[in-house]
mmCIF file of C-alpha atoms in Angstrom:
data_model
loop_
_atom_site.group_PDB
_atom_site.id
_atom_site.type_symbol
_atom_site.label_atom_id
_atom_site.label_comp_id
_atom_site.label_asym_id
_atom_site.label_seq_id
_atom_site.Cartn_x
_atom_site.Cartn_y
_atom_site.Cartn_z
ATOM 1 C CA MET G 1 154.530 127.470 159.137
ATOM 2 C CA VAL G 2 156.264 127.420 156.509
ATOM 3 C CA LYS G 3 154.092 126.676 152.491
ATOM 4 C CA ILE G 4 155.885 125.744 149.287
ATOM 5 C CA ASN G 5 153.882 124.033 145.885
ATOM 6 C CA SER G 6 155.931 123.081 144.074
ATOM 7 C CA VAL G 7 154.307 122.480 141.652
ATOM 8 C CA ILE G 8 152.694 125.748 138.982
ATOM 9 C CA GLN G 9 150.013 124.937 135.652
ATOM 10 C CA ARG G 10 151.748 127.286 133.512
ATOM 11 C CA PRO G 11 149.890 128.524 130.123
ATOM 12 C CA ASN G 12 150.662 127.600 126.226
ATOM 13 C CA PRO G 13 153.486 128.730 125.154
ATOM 14 C CA GLU G 14 151.725 130.201 122.228
ATOM 15 C CA LEU G 15 149.348 132.212 124.413
ATOM 16 C CA LEU G 16 152.935 133.883 125.989
ATOM 17 C CA LYS G 17 154.873 134.483 122.877
ATOM 18 C CA LYS G 18 150.924 136.637 122.143
ATOM 19 C CA LEU G 19 151.258 138.138 124.993
ATOM 20 C CA GLY G 20 154.549 139.657 125.710
ATOM 21 C CA SER G 21 154.301 140.735 121.318
ATOM 22 C CA VAL G 22 151.558 143.814 123.774
ATOM 23 C CA SER G 23 153.596 146.511 125.203
ATOM 24 C CA PRO G 24 151.575 147.290 129.131
ATOM 25 C CA SER G 25 152.010 150.239 127.740
ATOM 26 C CA ASP G 26 149.494 149.046 125.348
ATOM 27 C CA TYR G 27 147.217 148.002 128.124
ATOM 28 C CA GLY G 28 147.293 150.894 130.117
ATOM 29 C CA HIS G 29 144.694 152.401 127.506
ATOM 30 C CA ARG G 30 141.741 150.422 129.017
ATOM 31 C CA LEU G 31 143.190 148.591 131.922
ATOM 32 C CA ASN G 32 142.658 151.029 135.564
ATOM 33 C CA PHE G 33 144.373 147.734 137.267
ATOM 34 C CA GLN G 34 147.026 145.260 136.299
ATOM 35 C CA LEU G 35 149.179 147.461 136.027
ATOM 36 C CA ILE G 36 152.680 147.456 138.190
ATOM 37 C CA HIS G 37 154.765 151.118 137.243
ATOM 38 C CA SER G 38 158.199 152.127 138.095
ATOM 39 C CA ARG G 39 157.372 155.587 140.515
ATOM 40 C CA LYS G 40 158.413 152.171 143.344
ATOM 41 C CA ILE G 41 159.799 147.916 141.130
ATOM 42 C CA LYS G 42 161.943 149.851 138.357
ATOM 43 C CA PRO G 43 164.479 148.602 136.141
ATOM 44 C CA LEU G 44 167.438 148.046 136.760
ATOM 45 C CA PHE G 45 168.671 148.791 133.597
ATOM 46 C CA SER G 46 167.685 149.924 129.644
ATOM 47 C CA PHE G 47 166.295 146.964 128.144
ATOM 48 C CA LYS G 48 164.069 146.887 123.983
ATOM 49 C CA GLU G 49 162.465 143.302 123.810
ATOM 50 C CA ASN G 50 159.971 143.367 125.904
ATOM 51 C CA PHE G 51 159.474 139.740 128.284
ATOM 52 C CA ALA G 52 156.163 137.154 128.882
ATOM 53 C CA GLY G 53 156.564 134.328 130.729
ATOM 54 C CA PRO G 54 154.731 133.218 134.726
ATOM 55 C CA ALA G 55 155.628 133.517 138.104
ATOM 56 C CA ILE G 56 157.383 131.942 140.947
ATOM 57 C CA THR G 57 155.947 133.597 143.360
ATOM 58 C CA VAL G 58 158.731 134.283 146.285
ATOM 59 C CA ARG G 59 156.894 135.650 149.710
ATOM 60 C CA ILE G 60 160.008 135.766 152.549
ATOM 61 C CA PRO G 61 160.899 138.594 156.114
ATOM 62 C CA PRO G 62 163.071 141.448 155.464
ATOM 63 C CA ASN G 63 166.596 139.754 156.632
ATOM 64 C CA ASP G 64 166.109 135.978 155.538
ATOM 65 C CA GLY G 65 166.309 135.642 151.412
ATOM 66 C CA SER G 66 166.169 131.234 152.593
ATOM 67 C CA LEU G 67 163.147 130.957 150.314
ATOM 68 C CA VAL G 68 165.289 132.629 147.463
ATOM 69 C CA TYR G 69 166.482 129.358 146.629
ATOM 70 C CA LYS G 70 163.901 127.068 146.803
ATOM 71 C CA ALA G 71 161.927 129.050 144.013
ATOM 72 C CA LEU G 72 164.884 129.093 142.003
ATOM 73 C CA GLU G 73 164.794 124.970 142.556
ATOM 74 C CA LEU G 74 161.759 125.724 141.066
ATOM 75 C CA VAL G 75 162.287 127.161 138.326
ATOM 76 C CA MET G 76 161.679 126.796 134.109
ATOM 77 C CA PRO G 77 162.029 127.912 131.085
ATOM 78 C CA GLY G 78 161.141 131.183 130.723
ATOM 79 C CA ASP G 79 159.637 131.195 134.363
ATOM 80 C CA VAL G 80 159.360 134.616 135.382
ATOM 81 C CA VAL G 81 160.837 135.415 139.466
ATOM 82 C CA VAL G 82 158.759 137.904 141.082
ATOM 83 C CA ILE G 83 159.812 137.262 145.264
ATOM 84 C CA ASP G 84 157.576 139.877 147.888
ATOM 85 C CA MET G 85 159.919 142.023 150.876
ATOM 86 C CA ASN G 86 156.634 144.250 151.232
ATOM 87 C CA GLU G 87 159.065 147.055 150.301
ATOM 88 C CA GLU G 88 161.985 146.232 152.391
ATOM 89 C CA GLU G 89 164.500 149.334 151.799
ATOM 90 C CA ARG G 90 168.059 148.252 153.799
ATOM 91 C CA PHE G 91 168.301 143.998 152.289
ATOM 92 C CA ALA G 92 169.350 143.390 149.304
ATOM 93 C CA CYS G 93 167.922 139.577 148.289
ATOM 94 C CA TRP G 94 168.983 139.299 145.126
ATOM 95 C CA GLY G 95 172.499 139.615 143.362
ATOM 96 C CA GLU G 96 175.374 138.555 141.348
ATOM 97 C CA ILE G 97 175.107 133.882 142.894
ATOM 98 C CA THR G 98 171.210 134.445 142.365
ATOM 99 C CA THR G 99 171.355 136.102 138.903
ATOM 100 C CA ARG G 100 173.481 133.430 137.493
ATOM 101 C CA VAL G 101 171.639 130.531 139.125
ATOM 102 C CA ALA G 102 168.253 132.231 137.350
ATOM 103 C CA MET G 103 169.829 132.706 134.447
ATOM 104 C CA GLU G 104 171.249 128.630 134.418
ATOM 105 C CA LYS G 105 167.719 127.616 134.669
ATOM 106 C CA GLY G 106 166.138 129.086 132.026
ATOM 107 C CA ALA G 107 163.699 132.647 134.139
ATOM 108 C CA LEU G 108 163.734 135.528 132.071
ATOM 109 C CA ALA G 109 163.226 138.324 134.432
ATOM 110 C CA VAL G 110 162.362 138.757 138.636
ATOM 111 C CA ILE G 111 160.600 141.179 140.241
ATOM 112 C CA ILE G 112 161.529 141.771 143.240
ATOM 113 C CA ASN G 113 159.439 144.577 145.957
ATOM 114 C CA GLY G 114 163.483 144.833 147.279
ATOM 115 C CA PRO G 115 166.124 145.716 146.939
ATOM 116 C CA VAL G 116 168.992 144.660 144.716
ATOM 117 C CA THR G 117 172.931 144.406 145.129
ATOM 118 C CA ASP G 118 175.746 143.626 142.800
ATOM 119 C CA THR G 119 174.451 146.026 140.016
ATOM 120 C CA ASN G 120 177.492 146.421 137.623
ATOM 121 C CA ILE G 121 177.314 142.763 137.647
ATOM 122 C CA ILE G 122 174.347 142.533 136.937
ATOM 123 C CA LYS G 123 173.792 144.764 133.918
ATOM 124 C CA GLU G 124 177.079 143.008 133.007
ATOM 125 C CA LEU G 125 174.924 140.255 132.825
ATOM 126 C CA GLY G 126 172.215 140.815 130.618
ATOM 127 C CA PHE G 127 169.607 139.906 133.136
ATOM 128 C CA LYS G 128 166.485 141.683 133.440
ATOM 129 C CA VAL G 129 165.698 143.081 137.340
ATOM 130 C CA PHE G 130 163.199 145.332 137.650
ATOM 131 C CA SER G 131 163.065 146.202 142.121
ATOM 132 C CA TYR G 132 161.786 148.800 144.935
ATOM 133 C CA ALA G 133 165.796 149.871 145.863
ATOM 134 C CA ILE G 134 169.623 149.128 145.794
ATOM 135 C CA SER G 135 171.747 147.798 148.618
ATOM 136 C CA PRO G 136 175.029 146.646 149.697
ATOM 137 C CA LEU G 137 173.787 144.966 152.754
ATOM 138 C CA THR G 138 172.070 141.225 152.230
ATOM 139 C CA THR G 139 170.065 138.794 153.046
ATOM 140 C CA LYS G 140 171.244 135.859 155.541
ATOM 141 C CA MET G 141 170.222 132.506 155.770
ATOM 142 C CA TYR G 142 168.176 132.561 159.496
ATOM 143 C CA ASN G 143 165.493 129.489 158.056
ATOM 144 C CA LEU G 144 162.291 132.055 159.618
ATOM 145 C CA ASP G 145 159.281 132.599 157.441
ATOM 146 C CA GLY G 146 158.214 132.603 154.209
ATOM 147 C CA ASP G 147 156.835 130.823 151.401
ATOM 148 C CA VAL G 148 156.967 129.577 147.561
ATOM 149 C CA ASN G 149 154.183 130.234 145.092
ATOM 150 C CA VAL G 150 151.531 131.790 147.132
ATOM 151 C CA PRO G 151 149.406 134.475 145.933
ATOM 152 C CA ILE G 152 151.944 137.067 146.987
ATOM 153 C CA SER G 153 151.424 140.797 146.471
ATOM 154 C CA ILE G 154 153.824 144.054 144.137
ATOM 155 C CA SER G 155 152.660 147.620 145.080
ATOM 156 C CA GLY G 156 148.788 146.423 145.209
ATOM 157 C CA CYS G 157 148.892 144.078 142.718
ATOM 158 C CA ILE G 158 148.081 140.593 143.798
ATOM 159 C CA ILE G 159 150.057 137.859 141.217
ATOM 160 C CA LYS G 160 148.953 133.877 141.528
ATOM 161 C CA PRO G 161 152.077 131.578 140.821
ATOM 162 C CA GLY G 162 150.895 130.796 137.286
ATOM 163 C CA ASP G 163 149.727 133.981 136.623
ATOM 164 C CA ILE G 164 151.679 135.809 133.298
ATOM 165 C CA VAL G 165 154.499 138.473 133.954
ATOM 166 C CA VAL G 166 154.727 140.793 131.243
ATOM 167 C CA GLY G 167 157.948 143.061 131.037
ATOM 168 C CA SER G 168 158.582 146.872 129.839
ATOM 169 C CA MET G 169 160.707 149.753 130.023
ATOM 170 C CA ASP G 170 156.622 151.940 130.637
ATOM 171 C CA GLY G 171 156.571 148.498 133.970
ATOM 172 C CA LEU G 172 154.651 144.948 134.044
ATOM 173 C CA LEU G 173 151.776 144.086 133.040
ATOM 174 C CA VAL G 174 149.664 141.027 135.520
ATOM 175 C CA VAL G 175 148.245 138.725 133.467
ATOM 176 C CA PRO G 176 145.302 136.463 135.447
ATOM 177 C CA GLN G 177 146.539 132.232 133.642
ATOM 178 C CA GLU G 178 142.425 132.514 133.144
ATOM 179 C CA ASP G 179 141.760 135.659 132.194
ATOM 180 C CA ILE G 180 144.397 135.239 129.063
ATOM 181 C CA SER G 181 142.584 135.558 126.576
ATOM 182 C CA THR G 182 140.413 138.423 127.642
ATOM 183 C CA TYR G 183 143.758 140.833 127.181
ATOM 184 C CA LEU G 184 144.738 138.976 124.057
ATOM 185 C CA GLU G 185 141.581 140.186 122.743
ATOM 186 C CA ILE G 186 142.174 143.861 125.059
ATOM 187 C CA GLY G 187 146.193 143.934 123.937
ATOM 188 C CA GLU G 188 145.084 142.961 120.217
ATOM 189 C CA GLU G 189 142.473 145.799 119.497
ATOM 190 C CA GLU G 190 144.378 148.210 122.016
ATOM 191 C CA ALA G 191 147.731 147.349 119.708
ATOM 192 C CA ASN G 192 145.391 148.411 116.514
ATOM 193 C CA ALA G 193 144.374 151.165 117.619
ATOM 194 C CA ASP G 194 147.239 152.765 118.801
ATOM 195 C CA GLN G 195 148.404 151.849 115.031
ATOM 196 C CA GLU G 196 145.639 154.250 113.521
ATOM 197 C CA ARG G 197 145.928 156.541 115.306
ATOM 198 C CA ARG G 198 150.047 156.963 113.877
ATOM 199 C CA GLU G 199 148.576 156.728 110.639
ATOM 200 C CA ASP G 200 145.658 159.325 111.198
ATOM 201 C CA LEU G 201 148.380 161.430 112.422
ATOM 202 C CA LYS G 202 150.641 160.798 109.255
ATOM 203 C CA ARG G 203 147.301 161.265 106.920
ATOM 204 C CA LEU G 204 145.881 164.159 108.253
ATOM 205 C CA GLY G 205 148.375 166.218 109.916
ATOM 206 C CA VAL G 206 148.916 167.411 113.524
ATOM 207 C CA GLU G 207 146.598 170.456 113.013
ATOM 208 C CA THR G 208 143.957 168.913 111.583
ATOM 209 C CA TYR G 209 144.748 165.755 114.267
ATOM 210 C CA LEU G 210 144.022 168.185 117.526
ATOM 211 C CA ASN G 211 141.524 169.761 115.757
ATOM 212 C CA ARG G 212 139.500 166.184 116.371
ATOM 213 C CA PHE G 213 138.805 167.068 120.125
ATOM 214 C CA ASN G 214 137.339 170.850 119.874
ATOM 215 C CA PRO G 215 134.477 169.016 120.296
ATOM 216 C CA LEU G 216 135.114 167.305 124.251
ATOM 217 C CA TRP G 217 136.811 170.981 124.776
ATOM 218 C CA ASN G 218 133.603 172.976 123.858
ATOM 219 C CA SER G 219 131.971 170.185 125.466
ATOM 220 C CA ILE G 220 133.316 170.749 129.177
ATOM 221 C CA VAL G 221 135.363 174.033 128.871
ATOM 222 C CA GLU G 222 133.237 177.263 130.488
ATOM 223 C CA LYS G 223 132.429 179.391 127.970
ATOM 224 C CA THR G 224 132.965 183.480 128.614
ATOM 225 C CA LYS G 225 130.860 186.376 127.959
#
């Protein structure tokens, strides 16, 4: 039975702005979970500015893209569409028309653990797409099954409707909406730590900087007789 939740809770725009100011790779220094790397879910083309927005989630069968359009109907400016196709490789549920609709609705990006098509046109339009595959074969409008705005899984990461998706060329970070303040604190700390490392490298020079790790190597490397 199809489940559609029309209303999701969206966070304060100022919090989104703060989350988007820190790259997912900075969080990678501290977190072991909630990060989606680009081995499976890749950006369709290069982009410079990070994005951060609440997730509109969709779960669809491999060859039926009907509910993608229902999800697009619910999109508000600043949202990120996240589509769970269970790593489908054949049927593309996203292409030129869905991209144009998403852009008109004000969506920031789409994340799909399935294929995308019409890639040249999407690149020309400049809409950010992360996908599992590329395919000329597309989904059909069968109205078989699926859900909108339910918890889904992308590369082992659970994404609930309204969770914040932060994206960069390095990959994706999923911030549970109830933990935004914690993630903001982690992001600020790690961004500051990165800046300190840059300054130390510049001030000390590469050899002195590397020598700081000698106690670590000495503690773990077996000493030769």
